[in-house]
Coordinates of C-alpha atoms in Angstrom, one line a residue:
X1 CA 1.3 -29.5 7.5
X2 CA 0.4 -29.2 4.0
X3 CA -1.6 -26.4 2.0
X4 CA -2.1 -25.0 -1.3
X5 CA -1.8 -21.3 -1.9
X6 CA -2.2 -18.8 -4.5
X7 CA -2.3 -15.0 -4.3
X8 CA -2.6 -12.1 -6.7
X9 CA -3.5 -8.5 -6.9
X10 CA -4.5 -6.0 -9.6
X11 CA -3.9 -2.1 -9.5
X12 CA -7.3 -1.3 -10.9
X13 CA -7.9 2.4 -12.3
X14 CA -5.6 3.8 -9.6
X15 CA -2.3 5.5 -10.4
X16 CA -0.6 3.0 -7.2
X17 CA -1.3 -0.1 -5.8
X18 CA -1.8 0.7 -2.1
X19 CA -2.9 -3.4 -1.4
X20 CA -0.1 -5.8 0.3
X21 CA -0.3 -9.3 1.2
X22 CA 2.2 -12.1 2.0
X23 CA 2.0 -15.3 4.0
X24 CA 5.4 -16.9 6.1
X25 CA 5.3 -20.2 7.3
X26 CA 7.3 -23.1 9.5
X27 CA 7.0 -26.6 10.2
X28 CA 4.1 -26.0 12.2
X29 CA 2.4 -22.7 11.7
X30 CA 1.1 -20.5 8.6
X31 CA 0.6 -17.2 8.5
X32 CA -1.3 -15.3 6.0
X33 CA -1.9 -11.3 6.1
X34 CA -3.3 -8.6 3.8
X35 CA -3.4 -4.7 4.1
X36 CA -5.2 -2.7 2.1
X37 CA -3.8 1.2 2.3
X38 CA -5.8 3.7 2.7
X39 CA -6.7 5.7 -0.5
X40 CA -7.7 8.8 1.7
X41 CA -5.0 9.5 3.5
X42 CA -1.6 10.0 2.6
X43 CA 0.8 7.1 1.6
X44 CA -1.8 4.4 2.8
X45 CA 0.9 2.1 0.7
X46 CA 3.5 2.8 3.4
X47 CA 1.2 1.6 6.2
X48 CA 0.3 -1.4 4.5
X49 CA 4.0 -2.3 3.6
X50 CA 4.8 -2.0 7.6
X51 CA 1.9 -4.0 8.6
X52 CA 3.1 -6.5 6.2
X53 CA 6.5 -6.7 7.3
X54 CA 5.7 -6.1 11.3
X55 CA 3.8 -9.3 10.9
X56 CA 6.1 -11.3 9.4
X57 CA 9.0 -10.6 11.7
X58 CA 6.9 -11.1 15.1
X59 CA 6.3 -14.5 13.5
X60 CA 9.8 -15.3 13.0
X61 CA 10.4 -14.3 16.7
X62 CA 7.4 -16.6 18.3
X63 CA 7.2 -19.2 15.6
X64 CA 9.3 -22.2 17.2
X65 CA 7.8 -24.1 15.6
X66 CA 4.5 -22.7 15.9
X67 CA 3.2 -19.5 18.1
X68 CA 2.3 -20.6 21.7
X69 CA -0.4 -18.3 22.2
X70 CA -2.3 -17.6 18.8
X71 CA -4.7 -14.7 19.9
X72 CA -2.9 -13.0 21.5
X73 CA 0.0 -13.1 19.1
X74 CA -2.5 -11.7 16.7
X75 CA -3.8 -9.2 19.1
X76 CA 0.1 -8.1 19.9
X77 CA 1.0 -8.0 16.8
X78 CA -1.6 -6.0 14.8
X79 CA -1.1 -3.7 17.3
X80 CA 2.6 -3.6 17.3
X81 CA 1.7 -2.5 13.6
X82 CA -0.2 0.6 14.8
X83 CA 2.5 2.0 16.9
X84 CA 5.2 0.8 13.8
X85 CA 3.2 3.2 11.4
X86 CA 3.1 5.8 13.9
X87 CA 6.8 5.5 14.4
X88 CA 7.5 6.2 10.8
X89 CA 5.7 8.4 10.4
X90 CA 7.1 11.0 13.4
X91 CA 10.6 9.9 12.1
X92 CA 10.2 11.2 8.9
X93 CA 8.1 13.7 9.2
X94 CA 5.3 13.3 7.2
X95 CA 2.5 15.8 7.6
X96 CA 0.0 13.2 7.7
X97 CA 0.2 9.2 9.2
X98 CA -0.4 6.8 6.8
X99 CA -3.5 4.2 7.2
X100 CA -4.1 0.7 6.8
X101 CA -6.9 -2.0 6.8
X102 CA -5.6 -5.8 7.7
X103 CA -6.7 -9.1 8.3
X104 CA -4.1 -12.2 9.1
X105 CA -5.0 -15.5 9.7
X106 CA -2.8 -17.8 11.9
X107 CA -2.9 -21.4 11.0
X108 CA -1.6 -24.2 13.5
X109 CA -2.2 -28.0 14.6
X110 CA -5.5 -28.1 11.9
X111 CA -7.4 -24.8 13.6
X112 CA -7.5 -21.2 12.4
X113 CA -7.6 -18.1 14.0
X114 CA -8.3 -14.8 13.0
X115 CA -8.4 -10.8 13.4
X116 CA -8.7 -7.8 11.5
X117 CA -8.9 -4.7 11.2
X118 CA -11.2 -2.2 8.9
X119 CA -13.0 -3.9 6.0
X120 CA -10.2 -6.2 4.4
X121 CA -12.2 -9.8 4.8
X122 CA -11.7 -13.5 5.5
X123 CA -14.0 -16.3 4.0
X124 CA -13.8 -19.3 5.8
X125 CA -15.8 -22.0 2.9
X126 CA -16.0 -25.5 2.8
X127 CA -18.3 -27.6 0.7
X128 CA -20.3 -24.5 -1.4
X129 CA -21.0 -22.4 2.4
X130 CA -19.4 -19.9 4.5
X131 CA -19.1 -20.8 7.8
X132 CA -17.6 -17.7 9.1
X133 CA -16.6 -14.0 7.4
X134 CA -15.1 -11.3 9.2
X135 CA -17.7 -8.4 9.6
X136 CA -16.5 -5.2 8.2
X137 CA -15.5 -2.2 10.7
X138 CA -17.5 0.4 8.4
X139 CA -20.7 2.4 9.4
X140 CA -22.7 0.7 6.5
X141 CA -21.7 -2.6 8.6
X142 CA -23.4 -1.3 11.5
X143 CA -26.3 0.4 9.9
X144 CA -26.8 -3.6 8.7
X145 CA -26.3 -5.3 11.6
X146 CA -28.9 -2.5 12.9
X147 CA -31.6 -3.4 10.2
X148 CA -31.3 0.3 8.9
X149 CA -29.9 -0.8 5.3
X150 CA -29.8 -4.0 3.5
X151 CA -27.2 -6.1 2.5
X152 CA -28.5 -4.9 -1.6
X153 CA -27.2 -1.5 -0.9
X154 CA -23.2 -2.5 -0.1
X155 CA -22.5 -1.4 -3.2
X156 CA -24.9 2.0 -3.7
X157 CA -25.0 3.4 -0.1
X158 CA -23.8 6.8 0.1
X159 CA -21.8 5.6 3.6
X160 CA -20.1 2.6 2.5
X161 CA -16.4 3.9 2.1
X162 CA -16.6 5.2 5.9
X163 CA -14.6 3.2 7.7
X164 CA -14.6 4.1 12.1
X165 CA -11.1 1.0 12.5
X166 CA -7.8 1.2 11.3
X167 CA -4.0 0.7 11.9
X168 CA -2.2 4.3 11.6
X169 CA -5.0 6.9 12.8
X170 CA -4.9 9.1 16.0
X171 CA -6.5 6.1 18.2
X172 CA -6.0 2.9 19.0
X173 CA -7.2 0.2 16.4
X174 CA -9.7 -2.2 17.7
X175 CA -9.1 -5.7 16.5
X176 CA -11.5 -8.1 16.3
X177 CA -10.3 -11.4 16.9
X178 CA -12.1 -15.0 16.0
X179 CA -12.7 -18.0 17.6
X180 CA -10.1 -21.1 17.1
X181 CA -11.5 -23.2 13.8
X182 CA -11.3 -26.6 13.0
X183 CA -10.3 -27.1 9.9
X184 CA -11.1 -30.2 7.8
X185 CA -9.2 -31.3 4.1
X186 CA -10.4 -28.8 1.2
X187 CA -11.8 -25.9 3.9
X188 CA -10.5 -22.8 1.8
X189 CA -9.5 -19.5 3.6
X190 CA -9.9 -16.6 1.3
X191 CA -8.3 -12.9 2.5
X192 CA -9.2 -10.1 0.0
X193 CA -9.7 -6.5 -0.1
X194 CA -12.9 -4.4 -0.4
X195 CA -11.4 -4.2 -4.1
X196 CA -12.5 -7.8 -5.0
X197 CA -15.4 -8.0 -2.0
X198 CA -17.2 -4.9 -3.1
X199 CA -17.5 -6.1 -7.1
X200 CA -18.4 -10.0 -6.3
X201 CA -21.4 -11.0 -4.5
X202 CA -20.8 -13.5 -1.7
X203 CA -22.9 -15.9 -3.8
X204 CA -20.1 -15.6 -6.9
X205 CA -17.0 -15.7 -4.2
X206 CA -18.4 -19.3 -2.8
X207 CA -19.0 -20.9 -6.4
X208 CA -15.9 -20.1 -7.5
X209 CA -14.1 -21.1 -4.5
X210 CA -16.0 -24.0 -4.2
X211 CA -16.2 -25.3 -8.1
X212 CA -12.4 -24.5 -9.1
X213 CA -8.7 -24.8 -7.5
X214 CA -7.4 -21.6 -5.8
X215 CA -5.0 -21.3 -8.4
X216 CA -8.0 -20.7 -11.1
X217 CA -10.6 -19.1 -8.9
X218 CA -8.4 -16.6 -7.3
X219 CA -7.2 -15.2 -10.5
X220 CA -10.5 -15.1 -12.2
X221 CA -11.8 -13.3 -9.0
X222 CA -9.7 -10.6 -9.3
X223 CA -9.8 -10.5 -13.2
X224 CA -13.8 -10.3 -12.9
X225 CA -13.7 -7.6 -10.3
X226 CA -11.2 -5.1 -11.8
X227 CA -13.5 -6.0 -15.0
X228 CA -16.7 -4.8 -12.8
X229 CA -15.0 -2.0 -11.4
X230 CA -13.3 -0.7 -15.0
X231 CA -11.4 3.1 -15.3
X232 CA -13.1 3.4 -11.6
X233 CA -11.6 0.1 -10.2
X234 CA -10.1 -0.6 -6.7
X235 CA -6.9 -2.3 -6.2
X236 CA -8.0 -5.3 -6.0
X237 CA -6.1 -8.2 -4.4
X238 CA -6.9 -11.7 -2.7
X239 CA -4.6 -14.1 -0.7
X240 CA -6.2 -17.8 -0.5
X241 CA -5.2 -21.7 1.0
X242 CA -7.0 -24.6 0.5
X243 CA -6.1 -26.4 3.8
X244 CA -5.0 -30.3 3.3
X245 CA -4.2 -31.2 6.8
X246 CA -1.3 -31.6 9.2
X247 CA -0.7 -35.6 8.4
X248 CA 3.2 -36.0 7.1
X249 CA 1.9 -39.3 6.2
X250 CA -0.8 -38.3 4.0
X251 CA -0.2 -38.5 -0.2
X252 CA 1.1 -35.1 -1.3
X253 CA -0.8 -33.7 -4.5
X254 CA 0.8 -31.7 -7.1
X255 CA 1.1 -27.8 -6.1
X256 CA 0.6 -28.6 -2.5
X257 CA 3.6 -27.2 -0.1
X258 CA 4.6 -29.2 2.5
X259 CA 6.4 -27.7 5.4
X260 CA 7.3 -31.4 7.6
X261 CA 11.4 -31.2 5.7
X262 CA 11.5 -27.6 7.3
X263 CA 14.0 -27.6 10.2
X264 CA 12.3 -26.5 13.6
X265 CA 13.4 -23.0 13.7
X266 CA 13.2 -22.5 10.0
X267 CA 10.9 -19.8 8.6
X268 CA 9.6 -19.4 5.2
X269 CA 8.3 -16.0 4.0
X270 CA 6.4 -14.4 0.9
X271 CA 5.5 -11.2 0.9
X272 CA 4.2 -9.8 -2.2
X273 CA 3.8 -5.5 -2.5
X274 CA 1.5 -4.8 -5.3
X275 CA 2.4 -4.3 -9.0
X276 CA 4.9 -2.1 -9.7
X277 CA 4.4 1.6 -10.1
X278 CA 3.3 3.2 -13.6
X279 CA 6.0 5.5 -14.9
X280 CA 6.5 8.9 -13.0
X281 CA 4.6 7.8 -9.9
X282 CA 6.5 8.7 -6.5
X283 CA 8.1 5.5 -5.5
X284 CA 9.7 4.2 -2.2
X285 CA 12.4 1.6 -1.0
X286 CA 10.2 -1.1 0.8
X287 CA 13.9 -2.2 2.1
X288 CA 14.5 0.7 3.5
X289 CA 10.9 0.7 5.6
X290 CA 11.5 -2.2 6.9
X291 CA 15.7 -0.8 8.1
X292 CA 13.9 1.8 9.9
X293 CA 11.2 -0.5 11.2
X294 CA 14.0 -2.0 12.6
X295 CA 16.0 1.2 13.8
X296 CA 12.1 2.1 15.3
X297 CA 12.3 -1.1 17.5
X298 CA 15.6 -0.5 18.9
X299 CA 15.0 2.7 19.9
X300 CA 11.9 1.2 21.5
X301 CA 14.1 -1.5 23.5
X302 CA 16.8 1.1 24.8
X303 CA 14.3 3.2 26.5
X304 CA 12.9 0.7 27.9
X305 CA 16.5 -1.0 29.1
X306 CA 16.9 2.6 31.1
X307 CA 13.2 3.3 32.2
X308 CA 14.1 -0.3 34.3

């Protein structure tokens, strides 16, 4: 399996980087997630920073080499997220859950598959066009889809930050999950956050993804967005591969991984939180979220050892 990959992210106007995103891989399988914390509610960074890590460490438990069953993997574990946040948040008290848009990708024997949840995206581009995007779980969505507002007003429309689909609030998330995609050498899959999404039309996404390496157009994405957005900017953040194909045999190009050396039950893992936090602002241990992610889960599996 071989891909190239480049991610970064860019606090904006905002006082904390509330975006996450990371990708974990083994022989077989890729993984590629992004959260987007929720600037509303309290601590969306928290949220994001679980989803991130819940992810991950299902896909070090079912990826051997690769996950046998991709959707529902994806289904499980987004909402193994959910009830994660949740967790936290009763255990330390806070007086308010913290929320989280994701998307993930699962990549495996040359097909894709995909779910989110909220309004962090997917592009899936090959060859100048978008054959598939994740639709956003927002009302302004829906008033599209519904022919009551045009896709001119994403940016203007007094609705377009109203988001009904999340991991973290009082109900269960609903997930959206794609179809299984073929992927062909130089298809590009592009996760980013309503940050870079909201700034770039789709027309300016698929040139630059389509005329430049991921390692120049992903960076001048996010430059050109924060630029758009200025004092008033989202964080903005995007995660992208440009798939080469599962052939150990074929030539391996500069700045390409390569995962056929990687033992069968070996897992690499990236998981990037956002930049660091200006001077002042409350911080938090992501080491420590992820020790009591862990604590959460055993708790979870002793009950369940005496309800049997």
């Amino acid at each position: 399996m071989q891909f190239s990959v480049y991610q970064q992210t860019h606090i904006g106007g905002r006082k904390v980087n509330q975006d996450r995103m990371g990708y974990s891989f083994t022989r077989d399988a890729l993984l590629l997630v992004l959260a987007d914390g929720m600037g509303g509610h309290m601590r969306g960074e928290i949220a994001a920073t679980i989803a991130l890590q819940t992810l991950s460490m299902m896909f070090r438990m079912q990826a051997r080499p690769y996950v046998k069953k991709p959707e529902r993997f994806l289904e499980e574990a987004l909402n193994q997220a959910h009830w994660d946040i949740l967790a936290y948040a009763e255990k330390h008290k806070l007086p308010e859950t913290p929320r989280t848009t994701v998307v993930a990708c699962l990549v495996q024997h040359n097909c894709a598959v995909w779910a989110h949840c909220g309004d962090s995206r997917l592009y899936w581009v090959r060859r100048n066009q978008v054959l598939a995007r994740t639709r956003d779980h927002s009302h302004l969505e829906y008033l599209i889809e519904r022919g009551r507002a045009s896709e001119a007003e994403r940016n203007t429309h007094p609705d377009r930050n109203k988001l009904y689909n999340c991991l973290g609030a009082g109900q269960a998330p609903r997930i959206d999950i794609s179809r299984q995609a073929s992927l062909e050498p130089g298809d590009t899959l592009l996760l980013c956050s309503d940050g870079l999404w909201a700034m770039l039309p789709e027309t300016e996404i698929v040139h630059r993804l389509s005329t430049s390496t991921i390692v120049q157009a992903v960076p001048d994405m996010v430059a050109m967005a924060a630029a758009i957005g200025g004092a008033r900017a989202d964080n903005t953040t995007a995660l992208a591969i440009t798939w080469q194909g599962a052939d150990p045999k074929a030539g391996l190009s500069p700045g390409v991984i390569s995962t056929q050396m990687l033992p069968e039950d070996e897992v690499s893992s990236t998981i990037a939180a956002g930049q660091p936090l200006p001077s002042g602002a409350d911080a938090f241990d992501e080491d420590e979220i992820e020790k009591a992610i862990a604590e959460i889960r055993e708790a979870i599996e002793k009950s369940s050892q005496l309800l049997k």
